[in-house]
Coordinates of C-alpha atoms in Angstrom, one line a residue:
M23 CA 24.6 -20.1 3.2
P24 CA 23.5 -23.8 3.4
N25 CA 22.5 -25.6 0.2
P26 CA 20.3 -26.4 -1.6
Q27 CA 18.6 -23.1 -2.7
F28 CA 15.3 -21.9 -4.0
L29 CA 13.8 -18.5 -4.7
V30 CA 10.7 -16.6 -3.3
L31 CA 9.5 -13.6 -5.3
F32 CA 6.8 -11.3 -4.0
G33 CA 4.5 -8.5 -5.3
S34 CA 3.2 -6.7 -2.2
Q35 CA 1.2 -3.5 -1.8
T36 CA 0.4 -3.3 1.9
G37 CA 3.1 -5.6 3.2
T38 CA 1.1 -8.9 3.6
A39 CA 2.7 -10.6 0.6
Q40 CA 6.1 -9.5 1.8
D41 CA 5.4 -10.8 5.3
V42 CA 4.3 -14.3 3.9
S43 CA 7.4 -14.4 1.8
E44 CA 9.6 -13.7 4.8
R45 CA 7.8 -16.4 6.7
L46 CA 8.7 -18.8 3.8
G47 CA 12.3 -17.7 4.1
R48 CA 12.3 -18.3 7.9
E49 CA 10.7 -21.7 7.5
A50 CA 13.3 -22.6 4.9
R51 CA 16.1 -21.7 7.3
R52 CA 14.6 -23.9 10.0
R53 CA 14.6 -26.7 7.5
R54 CA 18.3 -25.9 6.6
L55 CA 17.5 -24.8 3.1
G56 CA 18.9 -21.8 1.4
C57 CA 16.2 -19.3 0.3
R58 CA 16.4 -15.9 -1.3
V59 CA 13.4 -13.6 -0.8
Q60 CA 13.1 -10.6 -3.2
A61 CA 10.5 -8.2 -4.5
L62 CA 9.6 -9.1 -8.1
D63 CA 10.7 -5.8 -9.6
S64 CA 14.1 -5.9 -7.9
Y65 CA 14.8 -9.4 -9.4
P66 CA 16.4 -9.5 -12.9
V67 CA 13.5 -11.3 -14.6
V68 CA 15.6 -12.7 -17.5
N69 CA 17.3 -14.9 -14.9
L70 CA 14.1 -16.9 -14.4
I71 CA 15.1 -19.3 -17.1
N72 CA 17.9 -20.5 -14.8
E73 CA 15.8 -20.9 -11.7
P74 CA 14.9 -24.6 -10.8
L75 CA 12.3 -23.8 -8.1
V76 CA 10.4 -20.5 -7.5
I77 CA 7.6 -19.6 -5.1
F78 CA 5.6 -16.5 -6.2
V79 CA 3.6 -14.7 -3.5
C80 CA 1.4 -11.9 -5.0
A81 CA -1.4 -9.7 -3.9
T82 CA -4.2 -8.3 -6.1
T83 CA -4.9 -4.6 -5.7
G84 CA -7.8 -2.4 -6.8
Q85 CA -9.7 -3.7 -9.7
G86 CA -7.5 -6.8 -10.4
D87 CA -4.2 -4.9 -10.7
P88 CA -0.7 -6.2 -9.8
P89 CA 1.0 -4.4 -6.9
D90 CA 3.4 -1.5 -7.7
N91 CA 6.5 -3.6 -7.0
M92 CA 5.7 -6.2 -9.6
K93 CA 4.4 -4.0 -12.5
N94 CA 7.6 -4.3 -14.6
F95 CA 7.7 -8.1 -14.1
W96 CA 4.1 -8.3 -15.1
R97 CA 4.7 -6.4 -18.4
F98 CA 7.7 -8.6 -19.2
I99 CA 6.1 -12.0 -18.3
F100 CA 3.1 -11.3 -20.6
R101 CA 5.2 -10.4 -23.7
K102 CA 3.8 -12.2 -26.7
N103 CA 7.2 -13.1 -28.1
L104 CA 8.2 -15.3 -25.1
P105 CA 8.7 -18.9 -26.2
T106 CA 6.4 -21.6 -24.7
T107 CA 9.5 -23.5 -23.5
A108 CA 11.0 -20.5 -21.8
L109 CA 10.5 -21.9 -18.3
C110 CA 10.4 -25.6 -19.0
Q111 CA 13.2 -26.3 -16.4
M112 CA 11.3 -24.4 -13.6
E113 CA 9.1 -25.9 -10.9
F114 CA 6.9 -23.2 -9.3
A115 CA 4.0 -22.5 -6.9
V116 CA 1.8 -19.4 -6.7
L117 CA 0.4 -18.1 -3.4
G118 CA -2.2 -15.4 -3.9
L119 CA -3.5 -12.8 -1.4
G120 CA -6.8 -11.1 -2.1
D121 CA -10.3 -10.1 -0.9
S122 CA -13.3 -12.1 -2.0
S123 CA -15.6 -9.0 -1.7
Y124 CA -14.0 -7.7 -5.0
T125 CA -15.1 -9.2 -8.3
K126 CA -11.5 -9.9 -9.4
F127 CA -10.6 -11.9 -6.4
N128 CA -7.0 -13.1 -6.5
F129 CA -7.0 -12.2 -10.2
V130 CA -3.2 -11.6 -10.3
A131 CA -2.3 -15.0 -8.8
K132 CA -4.7 -16.9 -11.0
K133 CA -3.5 -15.2 -14.2
L134 CA 0.2 -15.6 -13.2
H135 CA -0.3 -19.3 -12.5
R136 CA -1.8 -19.8 -16.0
R137 CA 0.9 -17.8 -17.7
L138 CA 3.8 -19.7 -16.0
L139 CA 2.1 -23.0 -17.2
Q140 CA 1.9 -21.5 -20.8
L141 CA 5.7 -20.8 -20.6
G142 CA 6.5 -24.4 -19.8
G143 CA 6.7 -24.2 -16.0
S144 CA 5.6 -27.2 -13.9
A145 CA 3.2 -26.4 -11.0
L146 CA 4.0 -28.0 -7.7
L147 CA 0.5 -27.3 -6.3
P148 CA -2.7 -25.6 -7.4
V149 CA -2.7 -21.8 -6.8
C150 CA -3.3 -20.8 -3.1
L151 CA -6.2 -18.3 -2.8
G152 CA -5.7 -16.4 0.5
D153 CA -8.8 -14.3 1.4
D154 CA -8.9 -11.2 3.7
Q155 CA -12.6 -11.8 4.2
H156 CA -12.2 -15.1 5.9
E157 CA -12.7 -14.8 9.7
L158 CA -9.1 -16.0 10.2
G159 CA -7.8 -13.9 7.3
P160 CA -5.5 -15.3 4.6
D161 CA -3.8 -17.8 7.0
A162 CA -7.0 -20.0 6.8
A163 CA -5.9 -20.9 3.2
V164 CA -2.1 -20.2 3.5
D165 CA -1.4 -22.6 6.5
P166 CA -2.6 -25.9 4.9
W167 CA -1.1 -24.9 1.5
L168 CA 2.3 -24.3 3.1
R169 CA 2.2 -27.7 4.7
D170 CA 1.7 -29.3 1.3
L171 CA 4.3 -27.0 -0.2
W172 CA 7.0 -28.1 2.3
D173 CA 6.3 -31.8 1.6
R174 CA 6.9 -31.1 -2.2
V175 CA 9.9 -28.9 -1.7
L176 CA 11.7 -31.3 0.7
S177 CA 11.2 -34.2 -1.8
L178 CA 12.9 -32.0 -4.5
L179 CA 15.6 -30.5 -2.2
P180 CA 16.4 -32.8 0.6
P181 CA 18.3 -30.9 3.3
P182 CA 21.8 -32.0 4.4
P183 CA 21.5 -35.2 6.4
D184 CA 23.9 -34.1 9.1
L185 CA 21.8 -31.0 10.0
A186 CA 18.7 -31.3 12.1
E187 CA 15.7 -29.0 11.6
I188 CA 15.7 -26.0 14.0
P189 CA 12.6 -26.4 16.2
P190 CA 9.9 -23.7 16.2
G191 CA 10.6 -22.4 19.8
V192 CA 14.3 -21.7 19.1
P193 CA 14.9 -18.2 17.6
L194 CA 16.7 -18.1 14.3
P195 CA 19.8 -15.8 14.2
S196 CA 18.9 -12.2 13.7
K197 CA 19.5 -10.6 10.3
F198 CA 21.6 -7.9 11.7
T199 CA 23.8 -7.2 14.7
L200 CA 23.8 -3.7 16.3
L201 CA 27.3 -2.7 17.3
F202 CA 26.9 0.0 20.0
L203 CA 29.4 2.9 19.9
Q204 CA 30.9 4.0 23.2
E205 CA 31.2 7.7 22.1
A206 CA 29.8 9.8 19.3
P207 CA 31.9 9.7 16.1
R208 CA 33.7 12.9 15.3
M209 CA 33.0 13.0 11.6
G210 CA 29.7 13.0 9.8
S211 CA 26.2 13.8 11.0
E212 CA 23.2 11.6 11.4
G213 CA 20.5 12.0 8.8
Q214 CA 18.5 10.4 6.0
R215 CA 19.9 9.8 2.6
V216 CA 18.1 12.5 0.6
A217 CA 18.0 14.0 -2.9
H218 CA 19.5 17.5 -2.8
P219 CA 18.3 20.4 -4.9
G220 CA 20.0 20.3 -8.3
S221 CA 20.7 16.6 -8.0
Q222 CA 20.9 14.7 -11.3
E223 CA 18.7 11.8 -10.4
P224 CA 15.0 12.4 -9.5
P225 CA 14.0 11.7 -5.9
S226 CA 13.1 8.1 -5.0
E227 CA 12.3 5.8 -2.0
S228 CA 16.0 5.3 -1.3
K229 CA 16.7 9.1 -1.8
P230 CA 13.6 11.2 -1.1
F231 CA 13.4 14.9 -1.4
L232 CA 12.9 16.8 1.8
A233 CA 10.2 19.1 0.6
P234 CA 9.4 22.3 2.6
M235 CA 5.7 22.4 3.7
I236 CA 4.3 25.8 2.7
S237 CA 0.8 25.4 4.2
N238 CA -1.4 22.9 6.1
Q239 CA -5.0 24.1 5.9
R240 CA -8.1 22.4 7.2
V241 CA -10.7 22.5 4.4
T242 CA -13.7 20.9 6.2
G243 CA -16.0 23.0 8.4
P244 CA -15.3 23.1 12.2
S245 CA -18.4 21.0 13.0
H246 CA -17.7 18.4 10.3
F247 CA -16.9 14.9 11.7
Q248 CA -13.7 14.6 9.6
D249 CA -10.6 16.7 9.5
V250 CA -9.4 17.0 5.9
R251 CA -6.3 19.0 5.0
L252 CA -5.1 20.7 1.9
I253 CA -1.3 20.6 2.2
E254 CA 1.1 22.4 -0.1
F255 CA 4.8 21.6 -0.6
D256 CA 7.6 23.6 -2.3
I257 CA 9.4 21.3 -4.8
S258 CA 11.7 24.0 -6.3
G259 CA 15.0 22.5 -7.5
S260 CA 14.0 18.9 -6.6
G261 CA 14.0 17.6 -10.2
I262 CA 10.4 16.4 -9.5
S263 CA 8.0 16.6 -12.4
F264 CA 4.5 15.2 -12.6
A265 CA 1.4 15.1 -14.7
A266 CA -2.3 14.8 -13.8
G267 CA -3.0 11.3 -12.4
D268 CA 0.4 10.9 -10.8
V269 CA 1.0 10.0 -7.2
V270 CA 3.2 11.4 -4.4
L271 CA 4.7 9.0 -1.9
I272 CA 5.4 10.3 1.6
Q273 CA 7.6 8.7 4.3
P274 CA 6.0 9.4 7.7
S275 CA 7.5 9.2 11.2
N276 CA 6.3 8.0 14.6
S277 CA 5.2 10.6 17.2
A278 CA 7.8 11.7 19.7
A279 CA 5.5 10.4 22.5
H280 CA 5.3 6.9 21.0
V281 CA 9.1 6.9 20.4
Q282 CA 9.7 7.8 24.1
Q283 CA 7.2 5.1 25.3
F284 CA 8.8 2.4 23.1
C285 CA 12.3 3.1 24.4
Q286 CA 11.0 3.1 28.0
V287 CA 9.3 -0.3 27.6
L288 CA 12.3 -1.9 26.0
G289 CA 14.8 -0.2 28.2
L290 CA 16.6 1.5 25.3
D291 CA 18.6 4.8 25.5
P292 CA 17.2 6.9 22.6
D293 CA 20.6 8.7 22.3
Q294 CA 22.6 5.5 22.0
L295 CA 24.5 5.3 18.7
F296 CA 25.1 2.0 16.8
T297 CA 26.2 0.7 13.4
L298 CA 24.3 -2.1 11.7
Q299 CA 26.1 -5.2 10.4
P300 CA 24.3 -7.9 8.3
R301 CA 25.1 -11.5 9.4
E302 CA 24.8 -13.0 5.9
P303 CA 26.9 -11.9 3.0
D304 CA 24.0 -11.4 0.6
V305 CA 22.0 -9.2 3.0
S306 CA 22.4 -5.4 2.7
C307 CA 21.7 -2.8 5.3
P308 CA 18.5 -0.7 4.8
T309 CA 19.4 2.3 2.6
R310 CA 17.1 4.5 4.7
L311 CA 19.2 4.2 7.8
P312 CA 22.3 6.3 8.3
Q313 CA 25.5 4.7 9.6
P314 CA 26.0 5.3 12.5
C315 CA 22.4 5.6 13.6
S316 CA 20.8 6.5 16.9
M317 CA 18.1 4.5 18.6
R318 CA 15.8 7.6 18.4
H319 CA 16.3 7.8 14.6
L320 CA 15.7 4.0 14.2
V321 CA 12.4 4.1 16.2
S322 CA 11.2 7.5 14.8
H323 CA 11.8 7.0 11.1
Y324 CA 12.1 3.3 10.5
L325 CA 10.3 0.9 12.9
D326 CA 6.6 0.7 12.3
I327 CA 5.6 0.6 16.0
A328 CA 2.1 2.0 15.3
S329 CA 1.2 -0.8 12.9
V330 CA -1.0 -3.8 13.8
P331 CA 1.3 -6.8 14.3
R332 CA 1.1 -9.8 12.1
R333 CA 1.3 -13.4 13.3
S334 CA 5.0 -13.6 12.6
F335 CA 5.6 -10.9 15.2
F336 CA 4.0 -13.1 17.9
E337 CA 6.0 -16.2 16.7
L338 CA 9.4 -14.4 17.1
L339 CA 8.3 -12.6 20.3
A340 CA 7.4 -16.0 21.8
C341 CA 10.8 -17.4 20.9
L342 CA 12.5 -14.4 22.6
S343 CA 10.3 -14.4 25.7
L344 CA 11.9 -15.5 29.0
H345 CA 8.8 -15.0 31.1
E346 CA 6.8 -18.2 31.4
L347 CA 3.2 -16.8 31.5
E348 CA 3.8 -14.3 28.8
R349 CA 5.6 -16.9 26.6
E350 CA 2.7 -19.3 27.0
K351 CA 0.2 -16.6 25.8
L352 CA 2.5 -15.6 22.9
L353 CA 2.8 -19.2 21.8
E354 CA -1.0 -19.5 21.8
F355 CA -1.3 -16.4 19.6
S356 CA 1.2 -17.7 17.1
S357 CA -0.3 -21.2 16.8
A358 CA -2.8 -22.2 14.1
Q359 CA -5.4 -23.0 16.9
G360 CA -5.0 -19.5 18.5
Q361 CA -5.8 -17.5 15.4
E362 CA -9.4 -16.7 16.4
E363 CA -8.2 -15.4 19.8
L364 CA -5.4 -13.4 18.2
F365 CA -7.9 -11.8 15.8
E366 CA -10.1 -10.8 18.8
Y367 CA -7.1 -9.4 20.7
C368 CA -5.2 -7.7 17.9
N369 CA -6.9 -7.3 14.5
R370 CA -10.5 -6.5 15.4
P371 CA -9.5 -3.6 17.9
R372 CA -6.5 -2.6 15.7
R373 CA -4.1 -3.0 18.6
T374 CA -0.6 -1.7 17.7
I375 CA 2.9 -3.2 18.1
L376 CA 3.6 -0.7 20.8
E377 CA 0.4 -1.5 22.7
V378 CA 1.2 -5.3 22.5
L379 CA 4.7 -4.7 23.9
C380 CA 3.2 -2.8 26.8
D381 CA 0.8 -5.8 27.4
F382 CA 3.9 -8.1 27.6
P383 CA 6.3 -5.9 29.6
H384 CA 8.7 -8.7 30.9
T385 CA 9.1 -10.0 27.3
A386 CA 9.5 -6.5 25.9
A387 CA 12.2 -5.5 28.4
A388 CA 14.3 -8.6 27.5
I389 CA 14.2 -8.2 23.6
P390 CA 17.8 -8.2 22.4
P391 CA 18.3 -5.0 20.2
D392 CA 19.8 -7.2 17.4
Y393 CA 16.2 -8.6 16.8
L394 CA 14.5 -5.2 16.5
L395 CA 14.6 -5.2 12.7
D396 CA 13.4 -8.9 12.5
L397 CA 10.6 -8.2 14.9
I398 CA 9.2 -4.9 13.7
P399 CA 8.5 -4.1 10.0
A400 CA 9.8 -0.9 8.3
I401 CA 7.4 2.1 8.0
R402 CA 6.0 2.0 4.5
P403 CA 5.5 5.1 2.4
R404 CA 1.9 6.3 1.9
A405 CA 0.6 7.2 -1.5
F406 CA -1.6 10.3 -2.2
S407 CA -3.1 11.5 -5.5
I408 CA -1.5 14.8 -6.5
A409 CA -4.2 17.4 -6.4
S410 CA -2.5 20.2 -8.4
S411 CA -1.0 20.7 -11.8
M412 CA 2.5 22.1 -12.5
L413 CA 0.9 24.2 -15.3
A414 CA -1.3 26.0 -12.7
H415 CA 1.1 25.9 -9.7
P416 CA 4.7 25.7 -10.9
S417 CA 7.2 24.3 -8.4
R418 CA 4.4 23.4 -6.0
L419 CA 2.7 20.1 -5.1
Q420 CA -0.6 19.9 -3.3
I421 CA -2.4 16.9 -1.7
L422 CA -5.8 16.5 -0.1
V423 CA -5.5 14.4 3.1
A424 CA -8.4 12.9 5.2
V425 CA -7.0 12.5 8.7
V426 CA -7.7 8.9 9.8
Q427 CA -9.1 8.6 13.3
F428 CA -11.7 6.1 14.6
Q429 CA -12.7 4.3 17.8
T430 CA -12.6 0.6 18.6
R431 CA -13.2 -1.0 21.9
L432 CA -9.8 0.2 23.0
K433 CA -9.8 3.5 25.1
E434 CA -7.3 5.3 22.8
P435 CA -8.7 6.3 19.4
R436 CA -7.0 4.6 16.4
R437 CA -5.1 7.1 14.2
G438 CA -3.6 6.7 10.7
L439 CA 0.2 7.1 11.1
C440 CA 0.8 9.3 8.0
S441 CA -2.3 11.4 8.0
S442 CA -2.0 12.2 11.8
W443 CA 1.7 13.0 11.4
L444 CA 1.1 15.3 8.5
A445 CA -1.8 17.0 10.3
S446 CA 0.5 17.6 13.3
L447 CA 3.0 19.6 11.3
D448 CA 2.6 23.3 11.4
P449 CA 4.8 25.4 9.0
G450 CA 3.6 28.5 10.9
Q451 CA 5.7 27.4 13.9
G452 CA 9.0 27.1 11.9
P453 CA 10.4 25.2 8.9
V454 CA 8.9 21.8 8.3
R455 CA 10.3 19.3 5.7
V456 CA 8.7 16.1 4.5
P457 CA 10.4 13.2 2.7
L458 CA 8.6 12.6 -0.6
W459 CA 9.0 11.4 -4.2
V460 CA 6.6 10.9 -7.2
R461 CA 5.6 8.0 -9.3
P462 CA 3.1 7.6 -12.2
G463 CA -0.4 6.8 -11.1
S464 CA -3.0 4.6 -12.7
L465 CA -4.9 7.4 -14.4
A466 CA -3.9 8.7 -17.8
F467 CA -5.8 11.5 -19.5
P468 CA -6.4 11.9 -23.3
E469 CA -4.1 14.4 -25.1
T470 CA -6.5 15.1 -28.0
P471 CA -8.0 18.6 -27.4
D472 CA -11.7 17.9 -28.2
T473 CA -12.1 14.6 -26.2
P474 CA -14.6 15.1 -23.4
V475 CA -13.7 13.7 -20.0
I476 CA -16.2 12.6 -17.4
M477 CA -14.8 12.4 -13.8
V478 CA -16.5 10.9 -10.8
G479 CA -14.8 11.8 -7.6
P480 CA -16.7 11.6 -4.3
G481 CA -14.9 12.9 -1.2
T482 CA -11.1 13.1 -1.4
G483 CA -11.5 11.0 -4.6
V484 CA -11.8 14.4 -6.3
A485 CA -8.1 15.2 -5.7
P486 CA -6.6 13.7 -9.0
F487 CA -9.4 15.4 -11.0
R488 CA -8.5 18.8 -9.7
A489 CA -5.0 18.2 -11.1
A490 CA -6.5 17.0 -14.4
I491 CA -9.0 19.9 -14.7
Q492 CA -6.2 22.5 -13.9
E493 CA -3.9 20.8 -16.5
R494 CA -6.6 20.5 -19.2
V495 CA -7.9 24.1 -18.7
A496 CA -4.3 25.4 -19.0
Q497 CA -4.0 23.5 -22.3
G498 CA -7.3 24.9 -23.6
Q499 CA -9.3 21.7 -23.1
T500 CA -12.7 22.8 -21.8
R501 CA -14.9 19.7 -22.2
N502 CA -14.6 18.7 -18.5
F503 CA -17.5 17.0 -16.7
L504 CA -17.1 16.5 -12.9
F505 CA -19.5 14.5 -10.7
F506 CA -18.5 15.4 -7.1
G507 CA -20.1 13.9 -4.0
C508 CA -19.9 15.0 -0.4
R509 CA -22.2 15.2 2.7
W510 CA -23.0 18.9 3.1
R511 CA -22.5 22.0 0.8
D512 CA -21.2 24.1 3.7
Q513 CA -18.9 21.5 5.3
D514 CA -17.0 19.3 2.9
F515 CA -17.5 20.8 -0.6
Y516 CA -13.8 21.0 -1.5
W517 CA -12.7 23.8 -3.9
E518 CA -16.3 25.1 -4.4
A519 CA -15.2 28.6 -5.4
E520 CA -12.6 27.2 -7.8
W521 CA -15.2 25.0 -9.6
Q522 CA -17.7 27.9 -9.8
E523 CA -15.2 30.2 -11.4
L524 CA -14.3 27.5 -14.0
E525 CA -18.1 27.0 -14.7
M526 CA -18.4 30.7 -15.3
R527 CA -15.6 30.5 -17.8
D528 CA -17.3 27.5 -19.6
C529 CA -14.3 25.3 -18.7
L530 CA -16.2 22.9 -16.5
T531 CA -19.7 21.3 -16.0
L532 CA -20.1 20.5 -12.3
V533 CA -22.7 18.0 -11.0
P534 CA -22.6 17.9 -7.2
A535 CA -24.3 15.3 -5.0
F536 CA -24.9 16.3 -1.4
S537 CA -25.8 13.1 0.3
R538 CA -27.2 14.5 3.6
E539 CA -29.1 17.6 2.5
Q540 CA -32.4 15.8 1.9
E541 CA -34.3 12.9 3.5
Q542 CA -33.2 10.5 0.8
K543 CA -29.4 10.1 0.5
V544 CA -28.2 11.3 -3.0
Y545 CA -24.9 9.9 -4.2
V546 CA -22.8 10.4 -7.4
Q547 CA -24.4 7.3 -9.0
H548 CA -27.9 8.9 -8.7
R549 CA -26.7 12.0 -10.4
L550 CA -25.1 9.9 -13.2
R551 CA -28.5 8.2 -13.8
E552 CA -30.4 11.5 -13.8
L553 CA -28.1 12.7 -16.6
G554 CA -28.0 9.3 -18.3
S555 CA -28.8 10.7 -21.8
L556 CA -25.9 13.2 -21.5
V557 CA -23.5 10.5 -20.3
W558 CA -24.5 8.1 -23.1
E559 CA -24.2 10.9 -25.7
L560 CA -20.6 11.8 -24.5
L561 CA -19.4 8.2 -24.3
D562 CA -21.0 6.8 -27.4
R563 CA -21.2 9.7 -29.8
Q564 CA -18.3 11.9 -28.7
G565 CA -15.7 9.3 -27.6
A566 CA -15.5 10.6 -24.0
Y567 CA -13.2 9.0 -21.4
F568 CA -14.7 8.1 -18.0
Y569 CA -12.7 8.2 -14.7
L570 CA -13.6 7.1 -11.2
A571 CA -11.6 7.7 -8.0
G572 CA -12.3 7.3 -4.3
N573 CA -13.1 4.7 -1.7
A574 CA -13.0 1.1 -3.0
K575 CA -15.7 -0.3 -0.7
S576 CA -19.0 -0.2 -2.6
M577 CA -18.8 3.0 -4.7
P578 CA -17.0 1.5 -7.8
A579 CA -19.6 -1.3 -8.0
D580 CA -22.5 1.3 -7.6
V581 CA -21.1 3.5 -10.4
S582 CA -20.6 0.5 -12.7
E583 CA -24.2 -0.5 -12.0
A584 CA -25.4 3.0 -12.8
L585 CA -23.4 2.9 -16.1
M586 CA -24.9 -0.5 -17.0
S587 CA -28.5 0.9 -16.5
I588 CA -27.6 4.0 -18.6
F589 CA -26.3 1.8 -21.4
Q590 CA -29.6 -0.1 -21.3
E591 CA -32.1 2.7 -20.7
D592 CA -30.5 5.5 -22.7
G593 CA -28.4 3.4 -25.2
G594 CA -31.0 0.8 -25.8
L595 CA -28.6 -2.1 -25.2
C596 CA -29.6 -5.5 -23.8
S597 CA -27.9 -6.6 -20.6
P598 CA -25.2 -8.8 -22.2
D599 CA -24.4 -6.0 -24.7
A600 CA -24.2 -3.4 -22.0
A601 CA -21.7 -5.6 -20.1
A602 CA -19.7 -6.0 -23.3
Y603 CA -19.8 -2.2 -23.9
L604 CA -18.5 -1.5 -20.4
A605 CA -15.7 -4.2 -20.8
R606 CA -14.7 -2.6 -24.1
L607 CA -14.4 0.9 -22.4
Q608 CA -12.1 -0.7 -19.8
R609 CA -10.1 -2.6 -22.4
T610 CA -9.5 0.5 -24.5
Q611 CA -8.6 2.6 -21.4
R612 CA -11.7 4.8 -21.8
F613 CA -12.9 3.7 -18.3
Q614 CA -10.2 4.1 -15.7
T615 CA -10.3 3.8 -11.9
E616 CA -8.1 4.7 -9.0
T617 CA -9.6 3.4 -5.7
W618 CA -8.2 2.8 -2.2
A619 CA -9.4 0.8 0.8

């Protein structure tokens, strides 16, 4: 590797922060600088004291939370016993990615910047605040910030004088080479690294458990606009255990039709076997890919061809294009000036990588296979709230899945990769296995037997609360209050019979809100206000915990507003005291949320 070196550390939830970090790595290589790019939780954080220059790229998720792959780092860096001189030798810069429609916009980046200064670090630049809401997306803030960053970095780490910068139109060497095998190897069989029943270590992303699917049942009415599935897996012998509030991660695959189309457009033989070799000594092969691997396996299980491509995709594709007209258009899409046009072509209609390659057929047909893993990101696992308790369903795991499908100006409907793939699996037609593993969620329920719990879960947001209610009832905890919202009683009232049976046993108080059954729409926040005196009594006098799960768009703000009015009208608090009361509930973990976009 060339010297000198610096470090880029990222915390990424949806892949944007990782993409920006890898862009930093590529731009460093063009400038002949050594650059390591790592997820924050895979980096030994105690080594930070020896790092002279670090760029942190971090997203903010949910209600101001750090992404999953930086949570351990986050806990460590905010330890109270860290000395104020711990990072006095370190120069740093923080690039944040957020969404200004949320109240805690770029909260993680701002808080990290302040903390690094407290620990003695020197900031190269003010924190960068990338905003998803900007018409050009985060790049509107990121591009000018990166120009300033490179000026600072190159003054600290001048590149070797005898090496010229690699110009933008020249492709960098690929990370891997694909060595094609002339014949199938005699030993071993292709397959994923998986956790086997009876294995000592619990399943994980690098070794998921192939869980048999037991049932895949539609739970919305036939005339309802949305297909929602209750899916059950058998986890016998997997070593998986979970509690209410935990999350299952599922590794989806591309459809066979898309795999075939991709191989056709790129002129690839799906049955061709290859081994993967990294070009650099510090780069390891993806653990999810077998060695040797077939093209079909790579495209089916690894390359995210159904995702919307990022700007970096167009930059590399332009470098690889040999077709003058197509290359010209690709260069335009990858330039700072072409971002509005790229947004209209790609982001607004949600055009996929596969569809873009079909639009640029001459370029696609000439892509060297070595560049596939540089060009196309890996399929990311999808997280689902677990909707069952092991106390009620031992050795089973259930999830509630809304199948994502919507129309844009493109002829073909847009489909969610994981939800559509899960919906297509039919255990009635033969054995079906799904790669999965479990991690702790952001909801934790009280263990004290008499503590009441108020749960607000509209739509599929009710899933973690079904797990909690099953678990609490099995433990003799009956003070459960559920505010559930849906459109129609007879179309999308999930688990209606189960809730009614628990009400008859005095284990549950259910408050439904059917938004479309009357002229005025009625949502969960309206039901909360109607029962304001009960909510105030439970929270203020009985120490209840309050939980909220569901769509992140406007519902969390609407529910918080309803609580504020309850605190004022039923609790007699003035507006500042009501805000302080809500903040205290959040601080003491008595108000917890799990929301998703």
